[in-house]
Amino acid sequence: MDRGTVGSANRGRLQVEVRTEGRSEVVTPVGELDHHTADLLREPLESAVDQGRARLVVDCSRLDFCDSTGLNVLLGARLKAEAAGGGVHLAAMQPVVARVFEITGAEAVFAVHATLAEALET
């Protein structure tokens, strides 16, 4: 079930695509995730958990940048999803985004997958 795109180019440098695939809610941020755009990702992640879709897969293949605010959005979604019996899986991170997770140690608290297909299979 494809629910389309959240956000617009006029509101910032990030668009978020959301779709349901099997038992997962797949959220695909496209562009730059930072202080100015973080709410565009936070809202669909929280909404998915509120609607009982606690297995979140974040397809990072089109995420060009992530700062500490974006990292905090994902950490918050992880806590909320785990409290609801699910979790957050990160897939296909670009090297520049993966580096943020490596430097901060955040990669240790997420299920990180090389590809979206791998994240959906687990």
GROMACS .gro file of N, CA, C and O in nm:
model
  488
    1MET      N    1   0.084  -0.117   0.000
    1MET     CA    2   0.000   0.000   0.000
    1MET      C    3   0.089   0.124   0.000
    1MET      O    4   0.165   0.147   0.093
    2ASP      N    5   0.082   0.201  -0.103
    2ASP     CA    6   0.164   0.320  -0.117
    2ASP      C    7   0.085   0.441  -0.070
    2ASP      O    8  -0.024   0.468  -0.118
    3ARG      N    9   0.139   0.513   0.026
    3ARG     CA   10   0.072   0.632   0.075
    3ARG      C   11   0.137   0.759   0.023
    3ARG      O   12   0.109   0.868   0.072
    4GLY      N   13   0.227   0.745  -0.071
    4GLY     CA   14   0.280   0.861  -0.138
    4GLY      C   15   0.397   0.926  -0.068
    4GLY      O   16   0.472   0.863   0.005
    5THR      N   17   0.410   1.054  -0.090
    5THR     CA   18   0.523   1.131  -0.043
    5THR      C   19   0.478   1.233   0.060
    5THR      O   20   0.379   1.300   0.041
    6VAL      N   21   0.554   1.243   0.168
    6VAL     CA   22   0.529   1.342   0.271
    6VAL      C   23   0.629   1.455   0.246
    6VAL      O   24   0.745   1.430   0.220
    7GLY      N   25   0.584   1.578   0.260
    7GLY     CA   26   0.674   1.691   0.242
    7GLY      C   27   0.680   1.736   0.097
    7GLY      O   28   0.619   1.677   0.010
    8SER      N   29   0.751   1.844   0.075
    8SER     CA   30   0.766   1.894  -0.060
    8SER      C   31   0.896   1.970  -0.071
    8SER      O   32   0.957   2.005   0.029
    9ALA      N   33   0.936   1.995  -0.193
    9ALA     CA   34   1.060   2.069  -0.216
    9ALA      C   35   1.050   2.209  -0.157
    9ALA      O   36   1.151   2.268  -0.121
   10ASN      N   37   0.930   2.264  -0.148
   10ASN     CA   38   0.912   2.398  -0.094
   10ASN      C   39   0.938   2.404   0.056
   10ASN      O   40   0.969   2.508   0.108
   11ARG      N   41   0.923   2.292   0.126
   11ARG     CA   42   0.940   2.292   0.271
   11ARG      C   43   1.082   2.259   0.312
   11ARG      O   44   1.115   2.264   0.428
   12GLY      N   45   1.166   2.223   0.221
   12GLY     CA   46   1.302   2.190   0.258
   12GLY      C   47   1.368   2.100   0.157
   12GLY      O   48   1.324   2.087   0.044
   13ARG      N   49   1.473   2.037   0.203
   13ARG     CA   50   1.554   1.955   0.116
   13ARG      C   51   1.529   1.807   0.137
   13ARG      O   52   1.615   1.725   0.107
   14LEU      N   53   1.413   1.770   0.190
   14LEU     CA   54   1.384   1.631   0.218
   14LEU      C   55   1.242   1.596   0.177
   14LEU      O   56   1.149   1.673   0.204
   15GLN      N   57   1.229   1.483   0.112
   15GLN     CA   58   1.098   1.424   0.088
   15GLN      C   59   1.100   1.286   0.150
   15GLN      O   60   1.206   1.222   0.157
   16VAL      N   61   0.984   1.240   0.195
   16VAL     CA   62   0.977   1.110   0.259
   16VAL      C   63   0.866   1.029   0.192
   16VAL      O   64   0.751   1.072   0.189
   17GLU      N   65   0.905   0.915   0.139
   17GLU     CA   66   0.809   0.823   0.077
   17GLU      C   67   0.777   0.714   0.178
   17GLU      O   68   0.866   0.664   0.247
   18VAL      N   69   0.649   0.678   0.186
   18VAL     CA   70   0.605   0.577   0.282
   18VAL      C   71   0.521   0.473   0.209
   18VAL      O   72   0.433   0.508   0.131
   19ARG      N   73   0.550   0.346   0.239
   19ARG     CA   74   0.468   0.239   0.183
   19ARG      C   75   0.472   0.119   0.277
   19ARG      O   76   0.566   0.104   0.356
   20THR      N   77   0.371   0.038   0.269
   20THR     CA   78   0.367  -0.085   0.347
   20THR      C   79   0.410  -0.199   0.257
   20THR      O   80   0.361  -0.212   0.145
   21GLU      N   81   0.503  -0.279   0.305
   21GLU     CA   82   0.548  -0.395   0.230
   21GLU      C   83   0.553  -0.514   0.326
   21GLU      O   84   0.637  -0.518   0.416
   22GLY      N   85   0.459  -0.606   0.309
   22GLY     CA   86   0.450  -0.719   0.399
   22GLY      C   87   0.420  -0.671   0.540
   22GLY      O   88   0.328  -0.593   0.562
   23ARG      N   89   0.503  -0.712   0.634
   23ARG     CA   90   0.482  -0.672   0.773
   23ARG      C   91   0.560  -0.546   0.811
   23ARG      O   92   0.562  -0.505   0.926
   24SER      N   93   0.623  -0.485   0.712
   24SER     CA   94   0.707  -0.368   0.737
   24SER      C   95   0.646  -0.240   0.681
   24SER      O   96   0.583  -0.241   0.577
   25GLU      N   97   0.672  -0.133   0.752
   25GLU     CA   98   0.644   0.000   0.701
   25GLU      C   99   0.778   0.050   0.646
   25GLU      O  100   0.876   0.061   0.721
   26VAL      N  101   0.784   0.073   0.516
   26VAL     CA  102   0.909   0.117   0.453
   26VAL      C  103   0.902   0.269   0.437
   26VAL      O  104   0.812   0.323   0.373
   27VAL      N  105   1.000   0.335   0.498
   27VAL     CA  106   1.006   0.481   0.496
   27VAL      C  107   1.136   0.517   0.424
   27VAL      O  108   1.244   0.474   0.464
   28THR      N  109   1.122   0.595   0.316
   28THR     CA  110   1.238   0.630   0.234
   28THR      C  111   1.259   0.782   0.235
   28THR      O  112   1.187   0.855   0.166
   29PRO      N  113   1.356   0.829   0.314
   29PRO     CA  114   1.389   0.972   0.309
   29PRO      C  115   1.477   1.000   0.186
   29PRO      O  116   1.569   0.924   0.158
   30VAL      N  117   1.443   1.105   0.116
   30VAL     CA  118   1.516   1.141  -0.006
   30VAL      C  119   1.569   1.283   0.010
   30VAL      O  120   1.490   1.378   0.023
   31GLY      N  121   1.700   1.297   0.015
   31GLY     CA  122   1.760   1.430   0.028
   31GLY      C  123   1.843   1.441   0.154
   31GLY      O  124   1.916   1.350   0.190
   32GLU      N  125   1.828   1.555   0.224
   32GLU     CA  126   1.910   1.587   0.340
   32GLU      C  127   1.826   1.589   0.466
   32GLU      O  128   1.725   1.661   0.474
   33LEU      N  129   1.869   1.512   0.565
   33LEU     CA  130   1.800   1.504   0.694
   33LEU      C  131   1.880   1.585   0.795
   33LEU      O  132   1.992   1.547   0.832
   34ASP      N  133   1.823   1.697   0.836
   34ASP     CA  134   1.892   1.784   0.931
   34ASP      C  135   1.789   1.857   1.018
   34ASP      O  136   1.671   1.823   1.017
   35HIS      N  137   1.836   1.954   1.093
   35HIS     CA  138   1.750   2.029   1.186
   35HIS      C  139   1.626   2.085   1.117
   35HIS      O  140   1.518   2.086   1.174
   36HIS      N  141   1.641   2.132   0.995
   36HIS     CA  142   1.531   2.196   0.924
   36HIS      C  143   1.431   2.097   0.864
   36HIS      O  144   1.317   2.135   0.836
   37THR      N  145   1.472   1.974   0.843
   37THR     CA  146   1.386   1.877   0.775
   37THR      C  147   1.346   1.757   0.861
   37THR      O  148   1.269   1.673   0.817
   38ALA      N  149   1.396   1.751   0.982
   38ALA     CA  150   1.377   1.633   1.067
   38ALA      C  151   1.230   1.598   1.091
   38ALA      O  152   1.195   1.480   1.094
   39ASP      N  153   1.145   1.697   1.107
   39ASP     CA  154   1.003   1.668   1.133
   39ASP      C  155   0.936   1.597   1.016
   39ASP      O  156   0.839   1.523   1.035
   40LEU      N  157   0.988   1.617   0.895
   40LEU     CA  158   0.931   1.548   0.779
   40LEU      C  159   0.953   1.397   0.787
   40LEU      O  160   0.876   1.320   0.729
   41LEU      N  161   1.056   1.354   0.859
   41LEU     CA  162   1.078   1.212   0.881
   41LEU      C  163   1.014   1.165   1.011
   41LEU      O  164   0.957   1.057   1.017
   42ARG      N  165   1.022   1.248   1.114
   42ARG     CA  166   0.966   1.211   1.244
   42ARG      C  167   0.817   1.178   1.234
   42ARG      O  168   0.772   1.077   1.289
   43GLU      N  169   0.742   1.260   1.165
   43GLU     CA  170   0.597   1.243   1.158
   43GLU      C  171   0.553   1.109   1.100
   43GLU      O  172   0.473   1.040   1.161
   44PRO      N  173   0.604   1.066   0.985
   44PRO     CA  174   0.559   0.936   0.933
   44PRO      C  175   0.609   0.817   1.016
   44PRO      O  176   0.539   0.716   1.026
   45LEU      N  177   0.726   0.830   1.078
   45LEU     CA  178   0.774   0.721   1.163
   45LEU      C  179   0.684   0.705   1.285
   45LEU      O  180   0.641   0.593   1.318
   46GLU      N  181   0.653   0.815   1.351
   46GLU     CA  182   0.565   0.809   1.469
   46GLU      C  183   0.425   0.766   1.431
   46GLU      O  184   0.361   0.689   1.503
   47SER      N  185   0.376   0.814   1.320
   47SER     CA  186   0.242   0.778   1.274
   47SER      C  187   0.232   0.628   1.247
   47SER      O  188   0.132   0.564   1.281
   48ALA      N  189   0.335   0.571   1.187
   48ALA     CA  190   0.334   0.427   1.158
   48ALA      C  191   0.321   0.347   1.287
   48ALA      O  192   0.239   0.254   1.297
   49VAL      N  193   0.400   0.382   1.387
   49VAL     CA  194   0.394   0.310   1.515
   49VAL      C  195   0.259   0.331   1.581
   49VAL      O  196   0.198   0.236   1.633
   50ASP      N  197   0.208   0.453   1.577
   50ASP     CA  198   0.077   0.483   1.635
   50ASP      C  199  -0.034   0.400   1.570
   50ASP      O  200  -0.134   0.367   1.634
   51GLN      N  201  -0.015   0.366   1.443
   51GLN     CA  202  -0.114   0.287   1.369
   51GLN      C  203  -0.088   0.136   1.378
   51GLN      O  204  -0.149   0.058   1.308
   52GLY      N  205   0.006   0.097   1.466
   52GLY     CA  206   0.033  -0.045   1.486
   52GLY      C  207   0.135  -0.105   1.391
   52GLY      O  208   0.152  -0.225   1.387
   53ARG      N  209   0.204  -0.023   1.315
   53ARG     CA  210   0.308  -0.069   1.223
   53ARG      C  211   0.444  -0.044   1.290
   53ARG      O  212   0.511   0.053   1.261
   54ALA      N  213   0.482  -0.133   1.383
   54ALA     CA  214   0.601  -0.109   1.465
   54ALA      C  215   0.729  -0.164   1.404
   54ALA      O  216   0.837  -0.142   1.458
   55ARG      N  217   0.721  -0.237   1.292
   55ARG     CA  218   0.843  -0.282   1.224
   55ARG      C  219   0.872  -0.182   1.113
   55ARG      O  220   0.809  -0.182   1.008
   56LEU      N  221   0.968  -0.095   1.140
   56LEU     CA  222   1.001   0.013   1.048
   56LEU      C  223   1.130  -0.018   0.975
   56LEU      O  224   1.231  -0.053   1.038
   57VAL      N  225   1.126  -0.005   0.845
   57VAL     CA  226   1.246  -0.020   0.763
   57VAL      C  227   1.272   0.116   0.698
   57VAL      O  228   1.187   0.168   0.625
   58VAL      N  229   1.385   0.175   0.730
   58VAL     CA  230   1.423   0.303   0.672
   58VAL      C  231   1.521   0.276   0.559
   58VAL      O  232   1.633   0.231   0.581
   59ASP      N  233   1.475   0.299   0.437
   59ASP     CA  234   1.556   0.281   0.317
   59ASP      C  235   1.641   0.407   0.301
   59ASP      O  236   1.591   0.511   0.259
   60CYS      N  237   1.768   0.397   0.334
   60CYS     CA  238   1.858   0.513   0.332
   60CYS      C  239   1.931   0.530   0.200
   60CYS      O  240   2.021   0.613   0.190
   61SER      N  241   1.893   0.456   0.099
   61SER     CA  242   1.966   0.457  -0.028
   61SER      C  243   1.963   0.593  -0.097
   61SER      O  244   2.052   0.621  -0.179
   62ARG      N  245   1.864   0.675  -0.066
   62ARG     CA  246   1.855   0.807  -0.131
   62ARG      C  247   1.871   0.921  -0.031
   62ARG      O  248   1.840   1.035  -0.059
   63LEU      N  249   1.924   0.887   0.087
   63LEU     CA  250   1.953   0.987   0.190
   63LEU      C  251   2.096   1.036   0.169
   63LEU      O  252   2.192   0.960   0.180
   64ASP      N  253   2.108   1.165   0.137
   64ASP     CA  254   2.238   1.222   0.102
   64ASP      C  255   2.316   1.274   0.222
   64ASP      O  256   2.438   1.289   0.216
   65PHE      N  257   2.245   1.305   0.332
   65PHE     CA  258   2.309   1.367   0.448
   65PHE      C  259   2.224   1.343   0.570
   65PHE      O  260   2.101   1.341   0.562
   66CYS      N  261   2.288   1.323   0.684
   66CYS     CA  262   2.217   1.308   0.810
   66CYS      C  263   2.302   1.372   0.920
   66CYS      O  264   2.417   1.333   0.938
   67ASP      N  265   2.244   1.469   0.992
   67ASP     CA  266   2.317   1.529   1.103
   67ASP      C  267   2.266   1.472   1.235
   67ASP      O  268   2.188   1.376   1.237
   68SER      N  269   2.308   1.530   1.346
   68SER     CA  270   2.271   1.477   1.477
   68SER      C  271   2.121   1.485   1.502
   68SER      O  272   2.065   1.398   1.570
   69THR      N  273   2.055   1.585   1.447
   69THR     CA  274   1.910   1.595   1.464
   69THR      C  275   1.841   1.478   1.395
   69THR      O  276   1.750   1.416   1.450
   70GLY      N  277   1.886   1.446   1.276
   70GLY     CA  278   1.830   1.331   1.204
   70GLY      C  279   1.857   1.202   1.277
   70GLY      O  280   1.769   1.115   1.287
   71LEU      N  281   1.976   1.188   1.330
   71LEU     CA  282   2.011   1.070   1.408
   71LEU      C  283   1.917   1.058   1.529
   71LEU      O  284   1.867   0.949   1.560
   72ASN      N  285   1.890   1.169   1.595
   72ASN     CA  286   1.800   1.167   1.710
   72ASN      C  287   1.658   1.129   1.672
   72ASN      O  288   1.589   1.063   1.749
   73VAL      N  289   1.613   1.169   1.555
   73VAL     CA  290   1.480   1.128   1.506
   73VAL      C  291   1.476   0.975   1.494
   73VAL      O  292   1.380   0.911   1.538
   74LEU      N  293   1.579   0.918   1.436
   74LEU     CA  294   1.583   0.772   1.418
   74LEU      C  295   1.595   0.701   1.553
   74LEU      O  296   1.532   0.597   1.573
   75LEU      N  297   1.672   0.756   1.644
   75LEU     CA  298   1.683   0.696   1.778
   75LEU      C  299   1.550   0.701   1.851
   75LEU      O  300   1.510   0.604   1.917
   76GLY      N  301   1.480   0.813   1.840
   76GLY     CA  302   1.348   0.825   1.902
   76GLY      C  303   1.249   0.727   1.842
   76GLY      O  304   1.169   0.664   1.915
   77ALA      N  305   1.253   0.710   1.711
   77ALA     CA  306   1.164   0.613   1.645
   77ALA      C  307   1.197   0.472   1.690
   77ALA      O  308   1.107   0.390   1.711
   78ARG      N  309   1.324   0.444   1.709
   78ARG     CA  310   1.365   0.312   1.757
   78ARG      C  311   1.306   0.282   1.894
   78ARG      O  312   1.252   0.174   1.918
   79LEU      N  313   1.315   0.378   1.985
   79LEU     CA  314   1.261   0.357   2.119
   79LEU      C  315   1.110   0.335   2.116
   79LEU      O  316   1.057   0.246   2.183
   80LYS      N  317   1.042   0.414   2.036
   80LYS     CA  318   0.896   0.403   2.026
   80LYS      C  319   0.856   0.270   1.961
   80LYS      O  320   0.764   0.202   2.007
   81ALA      N  321   0.926   0.232   1.856
   81ALA     CA  322   0.896   0.106   1.787
   81ALA      C  323   0.924  -0.014   1.878
   81ALA      O  324   0.844  -0.108   1.884
   82GLU      N  325   1.035  -0.011   1.950
   82GLU     CA  326   1.067  -0.122   2.040
   82GLU      C  327   0.966  -0.132   2.154
   82GLU      O  328   0.930  -0.242   2.195
   83ALA      N  329   0.920  -0.020   2.204
   83ALA     CA  330   0.819  -0.020   2.310
   83ALA      C  331   0.689  -0.083   2.261
   83ALA      O  332   0.612  -0.140   2.339
   84ALA      N  333   0.666  -0.076   2.130
   84ALA     CA  334   0.545  -0.133   2.070
   84ALA      C  335   0.569  -0.275   2.019
   84ALA      O  336   0.483  -0.332   1.951
   85GLY      N  337   0.686  -0.332   2.049
   85GLY     CA  338   0.715  -0.469   2.008
   85GLY      C  339   0.781  -0.482   1.872
   85GLY      O  340   0.792  -0.592   1.818
   86GLY      N  341   0.827  -0.373   1.816
   86GLY     CA  342   0.890  -0.377   1.684
   86GLY      C  343   1.034  -0.332   1.689
   86GLY      O  344   1.105  -0.359   1.785
   87GLY      N  345   1.075  -0.261   1.586
   87GLY     CA  346   1.211  -0.210   1.579
   87GLY      C  347   1.233  -0.131   1.453
   87GLY      O  348   1.145  -0.123   1.367
   88VAL      N  349   1.349  -0.072   1.444
   88VAL     CA  350   1.388   0.006   1.328
   88VAL      C  351   1.504  -0.064   1.259
   88VAL      O  352   1.605  -0.094   1.322
   89HIS      N  353   1.488  -0.088   1.130
   89HIS     CA  354   1.592  -0.148   1.047
   89HIS      C  355   1.638  -0.042   0.947
   89HIS      O  356   1.555   0.019   0.880
   90LEU      N  357   1.768  -0.021   0.939
   90LEU     CA  358   1.824   0.075   0.844
   90LEU      C  359   1.884  -0.002   0.728
   90LEU      O  360   1.957  -0.099   0.748
   91ALA      N  361   1.853   0.041   0.607
   91ALA     CA  362   1.898  -0.031   0.488
   91ALA      C  363   1.970   0.060   0.390
   91ALA      O  364   1.931   0.176   0.372
   92ALA      N  365   2.073   0.006   0.328
   92ALA     CA  366   2.139   0.068   0.213
   92ALA      C  367   2.192   0.208   0.241
   92ALA      O  368   2.173   0.299   0.161
   93MET      N  369   2.261   0.225   0.353
   93MET     CA  370   2.315   0.357   0.387
   93MET      C  371   2.428   0.396   0.294
   93MET      O  372   2.517   0.315   0.265
   94GLN      N  373   2.424   0.520   0.248
   94GLN     CA  374   2.533   0.577   0.171
   94GLN      C  375   2.653   0.595   0.264
   94GLN      O  376   2.635   0.617   0.385
   95PRO      N  377   2.776   0.591   0.215
   95PRO     CA  378   2.893   0.602   0.302
   95PRO      C  379   2.893   0.726   0.392
   95PRO      O  380   2.930   0.716   0.508
   96VAL      N  381   2.851   0.840   0.341
   96VAL     CA  382   2.853   0.962   0.422
   96VAL      C  383   2.755   0.952   0.539
   96VAL      O  384   2.783   1.001   0.649
   97VAL      N  385   2.644   0.886   0.520
   97VAL     CA  386   2.546   0.867   0.627
   97VAL      C  387   2.594   0.757   0.722
   97VAL      O  388   2.586   0.772   0.845
   98ALA      N  389   2.647   0.650   0.669
   98ALA     CA  390   2.699   0.541   0.752
   98ALA      C  391   2.808   0.591   0.845
   98ALA      O  392   2.819   0.546   0.960
   99ARG      N  393   2.886   0.686   0.798
   99ARG     CA  394   2.996   0.741   0.880
   99ARG      C  395   2.943   0.809   1.005
   99ARG      O  396   3.002   0.797   1.113
  100VAL      N  397   2.831   0.879   0.996
  100VAL     CA  398   2.770   0.944   1.113
  100VAL      C  399   2.734   0.838   1.217
  100VAL      O  400   2.759   0.856   1.336
  101PHE      N  401   2.677   0.729   1.172
  101PHE     CA  402   2.638   0.621   1.263
  101PHE      C  403   2.761   0.553   1.324
  101PHE      O  404   2.761   0.516   1.441
  102GLU      N  405   2.866   0.540   1.244
  102GLU     CA  406   2.990   0.478   1.292
  102GLU      C  407   3.057   0.566   1.397
  102GLU      O  408   3.095   0.518   1.505
  103ILE      N  409   3.070   0.694   1.368
  103ILE     CA  410   3.137   0.787   1.459
  103ILE      C  411   3.066   0.796   1.593
  103ILE      O  412   3.129   0.800   1.698
  104THR      N  413   2.935   0.798   1.591
  104THR     CA  414   2.857   0.814   1.714
  104THR      C  415   2.833   0.682   1.787
  104THR      O  416   2.786   0.683   1.901
  105GLY      N  417   2.859   0.571   1.721
  105GLY     CA  418   2.832   0.442   1.782
  105GLY      C  419   2.687   0.400   1.769
  105GLY      O  420   2.647   0.295   1.820
  106ALA      N  421   2.607   0.479   1.700
  106ALA     CA  422   2.464   0.449   1.687
  106ALA      C  423   2.438   0.324   1.604
  106ALA      O  424   2.334   0.260   1.621
  107GLU      N  425   2.532   0.286   1.520
  107GLU     CA  426   2.512   0.164   1.440
  107GLU      C  427   2.494   0.041   1.527
  107GLU      O  428   2.430  -0.056   1.487
  108ALA      N  429   2.544   0.047   1.651
  108ALA     CA  430   2.533  -0.068   1.742
  108ALA      C  431   2.391  -0.089   1.795
  108ALA      O  432   2.359  -0.198   1.840
  109VAL      N  433   2.308   0.013   1.790
  109VAL     CA  434   2.172  -0.001   1.846
  109VAL      C  435   2.065  -0.022   1.739
  109VAL      O  436   1.949  -0.039   1.773
  110PHE      N  437   2.105  -0.020   1.614
  110PHE     CA  438   2.012  -0.043   1.503
  110PHE      C  439   2.045  -0.174   1.433
  110PHE      O  440   2.160  -0.217   1.432
  111ALA      N  441   1.944  -0.235   1.373
  111ALA     CA  442   1.968  -0.344   1.280
  111ALA      C  443   2.002  -0.277   1.147
  111ALA      O  444   1.919  -0.209   1.088
  112VAL      N  445   2.126  -0.294   1.103
  112VAL     CA  446   2.174  -0.229   0.980
  112VAL      C  447   2.191  -0.337   0.873
  112VAL      O  448   2.253  -0.440   0.897
  113HIS      N  449   2.135  -0.310   0.755
  113HIS     CA  450   2.136  -0.406   0.644
  113HIS      C  451   2.198  -0.341   0.521
  113HIS      O  452   2.177  -0.222   0.496
  114ALA      N  453   2.270  -0.421   0.445
  114ALA     CA  454   2.336  -0.370   0.324
  114ALA      C  455   2.236  -0.329   0.217
  114ALA      O  456   2.262  -0.235   0.141
  115THR      N  457   2.122  -0.399   0.210
  115THR     CA  458   2.024  -0.369   0.106
  115THR      C  459   1.883  -0.365   0.166
  115THR      O  460   1.859  -0.421   0.273
  116LEU      N  461   1.794  -0.305   0.093
  116LEU     CA  462   1.653  -0.303   0.134
  116LEU      C  463   1.596  -0.443   0.134
  116LEU      O  464   1.525  -0.482   0.227
  117ALA      N  465   1.630  -0.522   0.034
  117ALA     CA  466   1.579  -0.660   0.026
  117ALA      C  467   1.620  -0.739   0.150
  117ALA      O  468   1.539  -0.814   0.206
  118GLU      N  469   1.743  -0.721   0.194
  118GLU     CA  470   1.791  -0.791   0.313
  118GLU      C  471   1.713  -0.747   0.437
  118GLU      O  472   1.675  -0.829   0.520
  119ALA      N  473   1.687  -0.618   0.448
  119ALA     CA  474   1.611  -0.567   0.563
  119ALA      C  475   1.469  -0.622   0.565
  119ALA      O  476   1.413  -0.649   0.671
  120LEU      N  477   1.411  -0.638   0.448
  120LEU     CA  478   1.273  -0.688   0.441
  120LEU      C  479   1.265  -0.837   0.468
  120LEU      O  480   1.160  -0.887   0.512
  121GLU      N  481   1.373  -0.910   0.445
  121GLU     CA  482   1.375  -1.055   0.465
  121GLU      C  483   1.388  -1.094   0.611
  121GLU      O  484   1.345  -1.203   0.650
  122THR      N  485   1.448  -1.010   0.692
  122THR     CA  486   1.473  -1.046   0.833
  122THR      C  487   1.355  -1.021   0.922
  122THR      O  488   1.264  -0.952   0.892
   0.00000   0.00000   0.00000
